[in-house]
Short mmCIF file of N, CA and C in Angstrom, two decimals:
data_model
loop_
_atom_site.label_atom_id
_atom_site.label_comp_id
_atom_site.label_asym_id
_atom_site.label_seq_id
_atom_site.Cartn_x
_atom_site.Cartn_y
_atom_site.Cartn_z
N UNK A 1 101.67 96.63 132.25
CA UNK A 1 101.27 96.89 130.87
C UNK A 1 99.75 96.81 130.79
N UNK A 2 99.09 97.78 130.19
CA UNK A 2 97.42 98.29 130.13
C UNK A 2 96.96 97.16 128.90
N UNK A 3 96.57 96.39 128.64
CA UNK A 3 96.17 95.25 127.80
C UNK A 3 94.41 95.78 127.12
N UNK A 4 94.33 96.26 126.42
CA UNK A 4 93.24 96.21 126.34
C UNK A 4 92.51 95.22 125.96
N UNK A 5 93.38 94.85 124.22
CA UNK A 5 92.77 93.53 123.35
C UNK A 5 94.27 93.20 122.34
N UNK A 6 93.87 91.84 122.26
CA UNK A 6 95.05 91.32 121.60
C UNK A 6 94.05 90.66 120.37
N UNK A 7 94.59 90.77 119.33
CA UNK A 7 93.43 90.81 117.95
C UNK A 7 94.35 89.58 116.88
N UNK A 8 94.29 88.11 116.67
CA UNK A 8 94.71 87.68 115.93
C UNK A 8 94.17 87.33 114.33
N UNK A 9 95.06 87.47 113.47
CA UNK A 9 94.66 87.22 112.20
C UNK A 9 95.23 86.06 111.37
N UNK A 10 94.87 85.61 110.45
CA UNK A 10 95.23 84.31 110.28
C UNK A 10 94.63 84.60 108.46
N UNK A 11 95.95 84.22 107.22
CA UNK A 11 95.57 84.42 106.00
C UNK A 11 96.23 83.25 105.03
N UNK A 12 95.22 82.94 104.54
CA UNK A 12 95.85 81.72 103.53
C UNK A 12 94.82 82.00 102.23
N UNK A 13 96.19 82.15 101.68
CA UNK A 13 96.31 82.12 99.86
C UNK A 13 96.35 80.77 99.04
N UNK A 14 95.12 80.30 98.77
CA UNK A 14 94.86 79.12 97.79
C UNK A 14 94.62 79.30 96.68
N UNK A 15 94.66 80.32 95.66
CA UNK A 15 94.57 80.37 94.46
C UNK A 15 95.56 81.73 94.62
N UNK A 16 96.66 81.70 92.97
CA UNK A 16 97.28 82.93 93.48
C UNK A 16 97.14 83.12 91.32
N UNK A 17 97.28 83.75 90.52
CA UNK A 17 97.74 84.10 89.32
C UNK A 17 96.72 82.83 88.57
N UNK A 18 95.71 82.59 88.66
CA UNK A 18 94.65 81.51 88.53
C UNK A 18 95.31 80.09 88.59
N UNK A 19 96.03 79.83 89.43
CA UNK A 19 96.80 79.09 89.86
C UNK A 19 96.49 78.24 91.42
N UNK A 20 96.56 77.00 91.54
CA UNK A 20 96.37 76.53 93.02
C UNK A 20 97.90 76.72 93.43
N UNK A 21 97.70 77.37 94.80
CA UNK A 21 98.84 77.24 96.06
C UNK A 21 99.09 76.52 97.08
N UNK A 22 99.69 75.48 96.30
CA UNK A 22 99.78 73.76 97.10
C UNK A 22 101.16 74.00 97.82
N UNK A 23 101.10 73.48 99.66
CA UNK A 23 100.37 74.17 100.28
C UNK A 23 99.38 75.92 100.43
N UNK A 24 98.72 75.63 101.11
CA UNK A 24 98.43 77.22 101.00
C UNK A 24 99.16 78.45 101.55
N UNK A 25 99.26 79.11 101.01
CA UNK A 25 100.34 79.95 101.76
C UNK A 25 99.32 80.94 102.71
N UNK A 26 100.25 80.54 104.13
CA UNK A 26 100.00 81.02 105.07
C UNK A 26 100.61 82.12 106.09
N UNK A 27 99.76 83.45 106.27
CA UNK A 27 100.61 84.63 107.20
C UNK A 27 99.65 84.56 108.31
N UNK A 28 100.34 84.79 109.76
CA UNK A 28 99.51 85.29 110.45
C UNK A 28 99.73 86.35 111.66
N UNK A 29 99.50 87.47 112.00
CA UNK A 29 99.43 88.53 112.40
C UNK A 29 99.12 88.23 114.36
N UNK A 30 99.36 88.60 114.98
CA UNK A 30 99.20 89.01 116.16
C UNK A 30 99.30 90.16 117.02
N UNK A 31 98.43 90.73 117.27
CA UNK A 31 98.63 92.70 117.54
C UNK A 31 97.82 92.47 119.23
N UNK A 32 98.73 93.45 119.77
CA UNK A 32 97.93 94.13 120.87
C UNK A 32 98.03 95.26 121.21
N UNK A 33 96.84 95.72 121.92
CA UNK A 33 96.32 97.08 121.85
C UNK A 33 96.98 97.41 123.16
N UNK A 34 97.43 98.53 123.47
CA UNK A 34 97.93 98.77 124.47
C UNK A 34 98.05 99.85 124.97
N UNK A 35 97.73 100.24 126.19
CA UNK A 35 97.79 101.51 126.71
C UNK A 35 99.34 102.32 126.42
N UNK A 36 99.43 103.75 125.86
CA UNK A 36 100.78 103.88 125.88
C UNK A 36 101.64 104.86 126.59
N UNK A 37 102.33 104.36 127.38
CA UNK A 37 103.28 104.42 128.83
C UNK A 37 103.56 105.38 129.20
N UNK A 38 103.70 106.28 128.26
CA UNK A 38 104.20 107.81 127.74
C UNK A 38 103.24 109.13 127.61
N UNK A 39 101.64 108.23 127.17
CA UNK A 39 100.79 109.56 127.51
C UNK A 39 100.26 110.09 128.35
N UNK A 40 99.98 111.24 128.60
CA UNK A 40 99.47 112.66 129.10
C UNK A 40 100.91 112.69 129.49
N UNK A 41 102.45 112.84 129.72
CA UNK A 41 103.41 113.36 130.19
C UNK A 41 104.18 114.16 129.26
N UNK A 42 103.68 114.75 128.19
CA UNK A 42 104.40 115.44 127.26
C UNK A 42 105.16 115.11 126.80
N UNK A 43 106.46 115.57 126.52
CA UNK A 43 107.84 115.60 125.85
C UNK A 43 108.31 114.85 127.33
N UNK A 44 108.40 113.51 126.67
CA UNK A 44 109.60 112.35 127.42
C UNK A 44 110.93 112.23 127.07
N UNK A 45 111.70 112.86 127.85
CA UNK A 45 113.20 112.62 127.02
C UNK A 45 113.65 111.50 127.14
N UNK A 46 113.48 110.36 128.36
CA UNK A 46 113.88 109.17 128.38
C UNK A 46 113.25 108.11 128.34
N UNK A 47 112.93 107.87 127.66
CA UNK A 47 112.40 106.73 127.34
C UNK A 47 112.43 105.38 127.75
N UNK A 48 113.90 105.11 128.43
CA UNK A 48 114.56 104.08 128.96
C UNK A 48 113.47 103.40 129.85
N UNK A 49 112.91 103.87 131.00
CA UNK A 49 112.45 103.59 132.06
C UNK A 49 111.07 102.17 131.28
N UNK A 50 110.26 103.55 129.97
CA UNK A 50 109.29 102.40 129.74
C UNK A 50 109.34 101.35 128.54
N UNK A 51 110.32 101.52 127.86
CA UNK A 51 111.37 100.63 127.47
C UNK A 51 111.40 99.34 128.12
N UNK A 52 112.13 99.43 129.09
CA UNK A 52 112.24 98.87 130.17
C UNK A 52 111.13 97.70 130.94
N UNK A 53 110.33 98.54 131.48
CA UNK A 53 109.10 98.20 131.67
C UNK A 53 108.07 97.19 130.80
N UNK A 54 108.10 97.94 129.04
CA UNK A 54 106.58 96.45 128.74
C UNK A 54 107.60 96.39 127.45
N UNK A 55 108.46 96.49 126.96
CA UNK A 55 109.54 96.17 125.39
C UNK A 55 109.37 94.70 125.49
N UNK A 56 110.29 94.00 126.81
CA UNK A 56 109.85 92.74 126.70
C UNK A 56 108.76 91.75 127.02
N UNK A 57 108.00 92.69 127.85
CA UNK A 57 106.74 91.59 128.01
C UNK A 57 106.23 91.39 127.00
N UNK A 58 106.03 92.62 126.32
CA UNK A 58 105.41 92.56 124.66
C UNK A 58 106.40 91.30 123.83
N UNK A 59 107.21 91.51 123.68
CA UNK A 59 107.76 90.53 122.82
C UNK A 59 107.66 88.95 123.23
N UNK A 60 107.61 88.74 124.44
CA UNK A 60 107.49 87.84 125.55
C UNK A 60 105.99 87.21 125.27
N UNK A 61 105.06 88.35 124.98
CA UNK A 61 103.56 87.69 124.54
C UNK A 61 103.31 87.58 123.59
N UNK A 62 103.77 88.23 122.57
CA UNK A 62 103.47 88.15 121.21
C UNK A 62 103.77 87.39 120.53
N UNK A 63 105.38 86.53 120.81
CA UNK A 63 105.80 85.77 120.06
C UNK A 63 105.23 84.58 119.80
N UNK A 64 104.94 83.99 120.86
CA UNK A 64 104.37 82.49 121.03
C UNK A 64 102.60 82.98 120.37
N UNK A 65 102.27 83.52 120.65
CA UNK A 65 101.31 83.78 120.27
C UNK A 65 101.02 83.91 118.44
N UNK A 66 102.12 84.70 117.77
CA UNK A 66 102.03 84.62 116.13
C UNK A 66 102.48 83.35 115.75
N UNK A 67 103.58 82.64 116.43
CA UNK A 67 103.39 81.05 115.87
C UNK A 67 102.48 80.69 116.15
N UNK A 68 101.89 79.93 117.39
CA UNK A 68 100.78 79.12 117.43
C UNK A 68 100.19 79.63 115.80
N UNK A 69 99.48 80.65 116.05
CA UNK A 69 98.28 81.14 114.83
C UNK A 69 99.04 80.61 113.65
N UNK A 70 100.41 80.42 113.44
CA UNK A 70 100.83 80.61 111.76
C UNK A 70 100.93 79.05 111.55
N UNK A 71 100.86 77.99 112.98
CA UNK A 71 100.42 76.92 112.60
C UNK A 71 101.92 76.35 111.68
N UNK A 72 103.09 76.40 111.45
CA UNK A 72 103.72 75.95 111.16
C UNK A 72 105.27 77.10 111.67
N UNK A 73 106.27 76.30 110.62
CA UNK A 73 107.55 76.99 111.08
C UNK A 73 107.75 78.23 110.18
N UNK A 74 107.88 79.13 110.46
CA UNK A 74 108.39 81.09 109.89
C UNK A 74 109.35 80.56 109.19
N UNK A 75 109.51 81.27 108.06
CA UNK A 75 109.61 81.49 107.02
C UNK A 75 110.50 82.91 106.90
N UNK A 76 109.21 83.81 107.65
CA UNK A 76 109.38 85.42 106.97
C UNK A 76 108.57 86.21 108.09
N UNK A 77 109.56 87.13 108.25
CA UNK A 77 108.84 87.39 109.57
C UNK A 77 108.80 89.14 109.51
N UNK A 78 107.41 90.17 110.12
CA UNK A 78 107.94 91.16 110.22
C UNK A 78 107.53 91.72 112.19
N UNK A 79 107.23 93.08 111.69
CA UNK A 79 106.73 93.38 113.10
C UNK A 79 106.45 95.34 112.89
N UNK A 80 105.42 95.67 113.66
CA UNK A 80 104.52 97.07 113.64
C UNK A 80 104.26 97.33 114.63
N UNK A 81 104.09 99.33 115.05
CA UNK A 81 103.82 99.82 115.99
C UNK A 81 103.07 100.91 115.40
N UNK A 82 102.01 100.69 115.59
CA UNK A 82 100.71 102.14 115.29
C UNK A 82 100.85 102.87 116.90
N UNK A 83 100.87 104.26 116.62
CA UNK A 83 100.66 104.89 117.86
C UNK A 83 99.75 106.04 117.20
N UNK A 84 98.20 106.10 118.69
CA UNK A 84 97.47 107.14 118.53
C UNK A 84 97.77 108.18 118.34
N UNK A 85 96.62 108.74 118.28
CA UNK A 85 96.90 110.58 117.77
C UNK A 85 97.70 111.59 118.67
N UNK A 86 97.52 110.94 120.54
CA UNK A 86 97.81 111.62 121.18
C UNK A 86 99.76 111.34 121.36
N UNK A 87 100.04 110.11 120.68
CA UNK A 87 101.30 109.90 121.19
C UNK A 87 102.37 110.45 120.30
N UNK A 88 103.77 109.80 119.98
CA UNK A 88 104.86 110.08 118.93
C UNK A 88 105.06 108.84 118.34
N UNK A 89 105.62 109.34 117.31
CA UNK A 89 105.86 107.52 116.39
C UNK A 89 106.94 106.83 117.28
N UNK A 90 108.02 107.94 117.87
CA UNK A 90 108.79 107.39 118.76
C UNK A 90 108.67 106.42 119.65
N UNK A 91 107.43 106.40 120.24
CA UNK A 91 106.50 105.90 121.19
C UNK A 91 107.04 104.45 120.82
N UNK A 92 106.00 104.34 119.94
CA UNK A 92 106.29 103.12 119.17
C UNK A 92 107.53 102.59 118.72
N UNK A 93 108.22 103.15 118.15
CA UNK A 93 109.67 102.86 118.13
C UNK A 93 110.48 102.35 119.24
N UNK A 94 110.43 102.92 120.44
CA UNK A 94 110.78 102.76 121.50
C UNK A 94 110.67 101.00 122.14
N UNK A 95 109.43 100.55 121.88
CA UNK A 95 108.62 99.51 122.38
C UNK A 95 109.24 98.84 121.13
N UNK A 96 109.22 98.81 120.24
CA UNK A 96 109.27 97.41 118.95
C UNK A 96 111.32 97.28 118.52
N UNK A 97 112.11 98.60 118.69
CA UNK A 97 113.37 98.63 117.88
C UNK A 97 114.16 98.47 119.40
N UNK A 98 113.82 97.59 119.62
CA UNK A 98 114.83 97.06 120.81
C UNK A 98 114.86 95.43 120.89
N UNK A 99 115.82 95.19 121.29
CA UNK A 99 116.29 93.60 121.57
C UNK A 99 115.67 93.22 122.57
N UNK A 100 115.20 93.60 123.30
CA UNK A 100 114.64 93.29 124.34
C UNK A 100 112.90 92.97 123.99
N UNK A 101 112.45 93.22 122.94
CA UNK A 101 111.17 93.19 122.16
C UNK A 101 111.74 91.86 121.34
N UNK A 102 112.63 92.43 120.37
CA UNK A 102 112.61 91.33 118.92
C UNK A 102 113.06 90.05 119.03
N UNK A 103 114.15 90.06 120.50
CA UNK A 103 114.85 88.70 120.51
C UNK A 103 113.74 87.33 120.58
N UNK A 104 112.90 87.80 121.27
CA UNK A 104 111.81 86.56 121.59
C UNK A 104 111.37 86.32 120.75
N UNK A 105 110.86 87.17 119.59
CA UNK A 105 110.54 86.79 118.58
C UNK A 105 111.66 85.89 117.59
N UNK A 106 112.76 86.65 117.39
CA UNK A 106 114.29 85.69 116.71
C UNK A 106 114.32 84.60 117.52
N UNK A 107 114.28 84.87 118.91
CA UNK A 107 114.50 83.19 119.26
C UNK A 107 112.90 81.99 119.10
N UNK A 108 112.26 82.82 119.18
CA UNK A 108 111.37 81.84 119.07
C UNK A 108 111.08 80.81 117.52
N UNK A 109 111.64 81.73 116.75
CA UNK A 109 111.61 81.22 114.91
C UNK A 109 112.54 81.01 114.55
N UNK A 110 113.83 80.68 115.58
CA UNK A 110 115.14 80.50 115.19
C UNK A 110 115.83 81.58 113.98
N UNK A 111 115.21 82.60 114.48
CA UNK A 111 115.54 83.60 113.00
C UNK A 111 117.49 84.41 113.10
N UNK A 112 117.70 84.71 112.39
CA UNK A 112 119.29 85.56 112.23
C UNK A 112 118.93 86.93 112.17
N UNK A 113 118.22 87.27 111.16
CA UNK A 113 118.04 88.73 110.56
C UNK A 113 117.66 89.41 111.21
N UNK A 114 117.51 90.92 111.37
CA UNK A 114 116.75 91.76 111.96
C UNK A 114 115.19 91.57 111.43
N UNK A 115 114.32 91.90 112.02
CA UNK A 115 112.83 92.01 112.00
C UNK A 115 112.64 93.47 111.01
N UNK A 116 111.91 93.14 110.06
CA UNK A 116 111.61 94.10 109.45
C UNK A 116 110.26 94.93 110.05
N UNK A 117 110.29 96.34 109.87
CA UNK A 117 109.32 96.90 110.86
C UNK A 117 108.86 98.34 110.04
N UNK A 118 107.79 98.54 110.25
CA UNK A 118 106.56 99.89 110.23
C UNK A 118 106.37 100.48 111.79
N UNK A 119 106.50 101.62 111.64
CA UNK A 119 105.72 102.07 112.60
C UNK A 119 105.31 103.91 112.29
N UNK A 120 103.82 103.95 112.33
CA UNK A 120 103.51 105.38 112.36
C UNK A 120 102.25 105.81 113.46
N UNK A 121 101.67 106.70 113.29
CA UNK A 121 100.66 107.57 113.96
C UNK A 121 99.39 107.79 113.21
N UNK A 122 98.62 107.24 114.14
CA UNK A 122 97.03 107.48 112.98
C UNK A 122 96.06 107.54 114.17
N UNK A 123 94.73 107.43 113.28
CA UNK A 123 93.35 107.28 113.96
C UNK A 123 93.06 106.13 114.16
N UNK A 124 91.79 105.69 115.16
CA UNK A 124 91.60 104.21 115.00
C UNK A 124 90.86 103.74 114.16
N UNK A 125 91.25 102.37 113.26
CA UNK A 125 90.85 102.02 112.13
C UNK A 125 91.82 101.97 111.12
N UNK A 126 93.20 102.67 111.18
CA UNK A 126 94.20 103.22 110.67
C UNK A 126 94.79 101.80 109.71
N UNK A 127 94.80 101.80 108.30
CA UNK A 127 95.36 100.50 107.48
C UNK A 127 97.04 100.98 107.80
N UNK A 128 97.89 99.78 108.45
CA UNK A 128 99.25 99.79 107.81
C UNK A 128 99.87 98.49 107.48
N UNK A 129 100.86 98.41 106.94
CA UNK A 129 101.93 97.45 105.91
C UNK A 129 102.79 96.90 107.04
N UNK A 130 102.78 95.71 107.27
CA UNK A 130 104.20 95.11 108.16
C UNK A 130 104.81 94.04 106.84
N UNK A 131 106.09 95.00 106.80
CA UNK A 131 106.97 94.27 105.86
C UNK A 131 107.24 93.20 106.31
N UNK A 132 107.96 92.03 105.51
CA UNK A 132 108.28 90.34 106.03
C UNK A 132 109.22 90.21 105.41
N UNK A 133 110.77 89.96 105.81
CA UNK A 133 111.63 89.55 105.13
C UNK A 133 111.78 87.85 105.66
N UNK A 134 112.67 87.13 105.07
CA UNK A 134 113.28 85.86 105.32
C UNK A 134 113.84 85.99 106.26
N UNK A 135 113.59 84.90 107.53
CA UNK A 135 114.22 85.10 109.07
C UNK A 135 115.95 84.81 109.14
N UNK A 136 116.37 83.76 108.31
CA UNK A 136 117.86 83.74 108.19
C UNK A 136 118.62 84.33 107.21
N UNK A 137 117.74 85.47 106.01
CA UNK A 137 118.74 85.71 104.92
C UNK A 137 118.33 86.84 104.38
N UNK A 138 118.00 88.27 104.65
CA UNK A 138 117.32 89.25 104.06
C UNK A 138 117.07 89.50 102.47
N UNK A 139 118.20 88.54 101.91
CA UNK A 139 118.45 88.59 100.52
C UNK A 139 117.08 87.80 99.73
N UNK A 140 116.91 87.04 100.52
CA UNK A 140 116.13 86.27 99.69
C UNK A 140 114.69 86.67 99.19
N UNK A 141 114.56 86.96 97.87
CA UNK A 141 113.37 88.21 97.45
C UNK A 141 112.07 87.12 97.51
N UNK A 142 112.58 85.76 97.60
CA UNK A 142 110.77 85.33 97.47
C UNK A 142 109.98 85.67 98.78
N UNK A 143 110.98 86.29 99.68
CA UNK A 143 110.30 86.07 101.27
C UNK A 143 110.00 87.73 101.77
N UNK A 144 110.54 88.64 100.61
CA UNK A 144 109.74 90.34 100.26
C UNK A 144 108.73 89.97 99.81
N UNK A 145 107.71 90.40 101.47
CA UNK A 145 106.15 90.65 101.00
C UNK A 145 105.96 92.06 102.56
N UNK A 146 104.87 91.70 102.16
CA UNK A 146 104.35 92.74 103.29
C UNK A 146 102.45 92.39 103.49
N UNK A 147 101.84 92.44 104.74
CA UNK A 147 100.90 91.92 105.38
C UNK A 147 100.11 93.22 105.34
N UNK A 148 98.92 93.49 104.80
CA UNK A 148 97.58 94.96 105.23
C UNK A 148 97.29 94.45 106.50
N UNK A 149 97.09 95.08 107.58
CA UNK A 149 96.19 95.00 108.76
C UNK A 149 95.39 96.16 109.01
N UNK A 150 94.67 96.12 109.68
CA UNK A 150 93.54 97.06 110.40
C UNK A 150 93.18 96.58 111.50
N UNK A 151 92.46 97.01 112.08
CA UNK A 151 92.62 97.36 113.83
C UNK A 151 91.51 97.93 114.00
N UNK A 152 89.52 97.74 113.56
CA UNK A 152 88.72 98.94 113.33
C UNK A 152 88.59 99.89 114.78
N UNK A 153 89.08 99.08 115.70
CA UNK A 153 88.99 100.47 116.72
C UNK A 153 89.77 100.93 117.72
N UNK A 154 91.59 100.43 116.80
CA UNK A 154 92.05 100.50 117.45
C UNK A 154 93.24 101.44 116.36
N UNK A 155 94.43 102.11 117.02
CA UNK A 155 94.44 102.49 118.47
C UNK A 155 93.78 104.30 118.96
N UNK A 156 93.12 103.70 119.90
CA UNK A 156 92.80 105.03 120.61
C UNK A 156 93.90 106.31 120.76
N UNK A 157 93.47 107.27 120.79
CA UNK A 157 94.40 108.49 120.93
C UNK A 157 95.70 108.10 121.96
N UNK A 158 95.22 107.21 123.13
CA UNK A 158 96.46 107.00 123.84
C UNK A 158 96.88 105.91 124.23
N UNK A 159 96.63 104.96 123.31
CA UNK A 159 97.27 104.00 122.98
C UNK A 159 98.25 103.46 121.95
N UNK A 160 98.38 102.49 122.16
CA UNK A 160 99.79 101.42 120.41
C UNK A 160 99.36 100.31 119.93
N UNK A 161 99.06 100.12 119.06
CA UNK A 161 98.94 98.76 118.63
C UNK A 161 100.43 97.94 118.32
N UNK A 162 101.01 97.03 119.12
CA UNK A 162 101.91 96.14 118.46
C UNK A 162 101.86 95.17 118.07
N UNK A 163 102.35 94.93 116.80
CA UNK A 163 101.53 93.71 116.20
C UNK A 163 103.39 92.77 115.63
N UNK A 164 102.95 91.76 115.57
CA UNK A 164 104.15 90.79 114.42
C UNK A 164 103.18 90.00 113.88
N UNK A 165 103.99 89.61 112.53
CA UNK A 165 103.62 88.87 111.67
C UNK A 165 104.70 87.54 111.19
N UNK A 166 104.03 86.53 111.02
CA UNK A 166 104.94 85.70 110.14
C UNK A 166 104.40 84.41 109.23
N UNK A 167 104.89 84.15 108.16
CA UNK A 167 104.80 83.58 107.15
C UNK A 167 105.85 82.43 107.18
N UNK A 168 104.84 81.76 106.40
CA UNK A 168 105.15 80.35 106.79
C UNK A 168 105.90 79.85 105.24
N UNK A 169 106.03 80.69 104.34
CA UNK A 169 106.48 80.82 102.95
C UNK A 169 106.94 82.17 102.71
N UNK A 170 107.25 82.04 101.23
CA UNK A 170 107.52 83.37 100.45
C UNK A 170 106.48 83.59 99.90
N UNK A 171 106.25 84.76 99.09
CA UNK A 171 104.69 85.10 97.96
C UNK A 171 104.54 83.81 97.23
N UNK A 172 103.27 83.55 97.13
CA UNK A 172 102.63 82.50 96.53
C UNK A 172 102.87 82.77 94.89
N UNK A 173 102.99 81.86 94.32
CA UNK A 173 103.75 82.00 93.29
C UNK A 173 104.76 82.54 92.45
N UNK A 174 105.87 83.26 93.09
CA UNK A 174 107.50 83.56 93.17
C UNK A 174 107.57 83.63 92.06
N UNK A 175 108.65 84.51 91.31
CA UNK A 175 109.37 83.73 90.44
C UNK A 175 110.36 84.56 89.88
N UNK A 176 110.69 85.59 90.63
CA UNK A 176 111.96 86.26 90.46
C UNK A 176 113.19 85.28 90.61
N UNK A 177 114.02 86.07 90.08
CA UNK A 177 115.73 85.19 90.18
C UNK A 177 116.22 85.93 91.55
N UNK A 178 116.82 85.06 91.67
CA UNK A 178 117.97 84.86 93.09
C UNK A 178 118.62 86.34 92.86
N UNK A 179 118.60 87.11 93.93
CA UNK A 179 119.50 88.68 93.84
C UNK A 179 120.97 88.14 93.16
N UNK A 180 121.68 87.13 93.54
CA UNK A 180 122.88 86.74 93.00
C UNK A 180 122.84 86.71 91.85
N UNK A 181 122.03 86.80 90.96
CA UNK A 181 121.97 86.20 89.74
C UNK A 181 122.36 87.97 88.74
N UNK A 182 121.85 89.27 89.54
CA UNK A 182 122.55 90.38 89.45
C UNK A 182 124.01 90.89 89.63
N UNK A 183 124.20 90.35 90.46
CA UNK A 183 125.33 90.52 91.10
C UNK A 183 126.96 90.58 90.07
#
């Protein structure tokens, strides 16, 4: 796996609705830049091979890596794949929508749910959204948020950025009702 840079972010919300956020609510992001496996070979029909190859190292590095930064226990967790200009969103897809990527992350946060996930194609510098649901309960709306990142020079035409995120809460100051309460 081509490593270029691994870029951590770290966000805490202490005032939210002119309000203090006792504790502060805390997300933090972990992305790496990465060469991607697939370019200059055109139309890849199988994908399997590099799949195979960096799905889990990536998940394998990333995970331990967004706890440490989030400094406590997940909450809410998501996960993103930017792929350059030269690649397919597939690309990305390939590398992040596999078990072999997400489990390390679920096992590492003791999570149930699937990982909520973004992934598209841009320039470098490219803003995208990694959604965060609640790691044991998708239902639970205080733990629907979603994280901005940027990347200013990343990813190159033939590279991916993969990034996860996780939260150590729900949105700082909540206050929707329980989905059950529709039901």
């Amino acid at each position: 796996m081509d490593i270029r840079k691994i870029v951590t972010i770290v966000d805490e919300v202490h005032t939210e609705g002119g309000r203090a956020v006792t504790p502060a609510a805390r997300i933090a992001v972990v992305a790496a830049v990465i060469g991607n496996p697939w370019a200059g070979q055109g139309f890849v029909e199988d994908l399997a091979p590099g799949i195979d190859a960096h799905a889990s190292n990536l998940g394998k590095l990333l995970a331990p890596l967004v706890l440490e930064a989030l400094g406590a226990p997940a909450e809410a967790y998501g996960k993103a794949a930017v792929v350059g200009l030269d690649g397919e969103v597939e690309h990305g897809s390939a590398l992040i929508h596999t078990l072999k990527f997400g489990d390390h992350f679920r096992i590492a946060a003791s999570a149930t749910t699937l990982l909520p996930a973004v992934e598209k194609r841009g320039p470098a510098g490219v803003l995208f959204d990694i959604p965060l649901k609640h790691i044991t309960d998708a239902t639970i709306r205080s733990h629907h948020q979603s994280f901005e990142v940027r990347v200013p020079d990343a990813p190159h035409a033939g590279e991916i950025v993969v990034a996860l995120a996780a939260a150590a809460q729900g949105r700082p100051q909540q206050r929707l009702a329980a989905l059950a309460t529709e039901q």
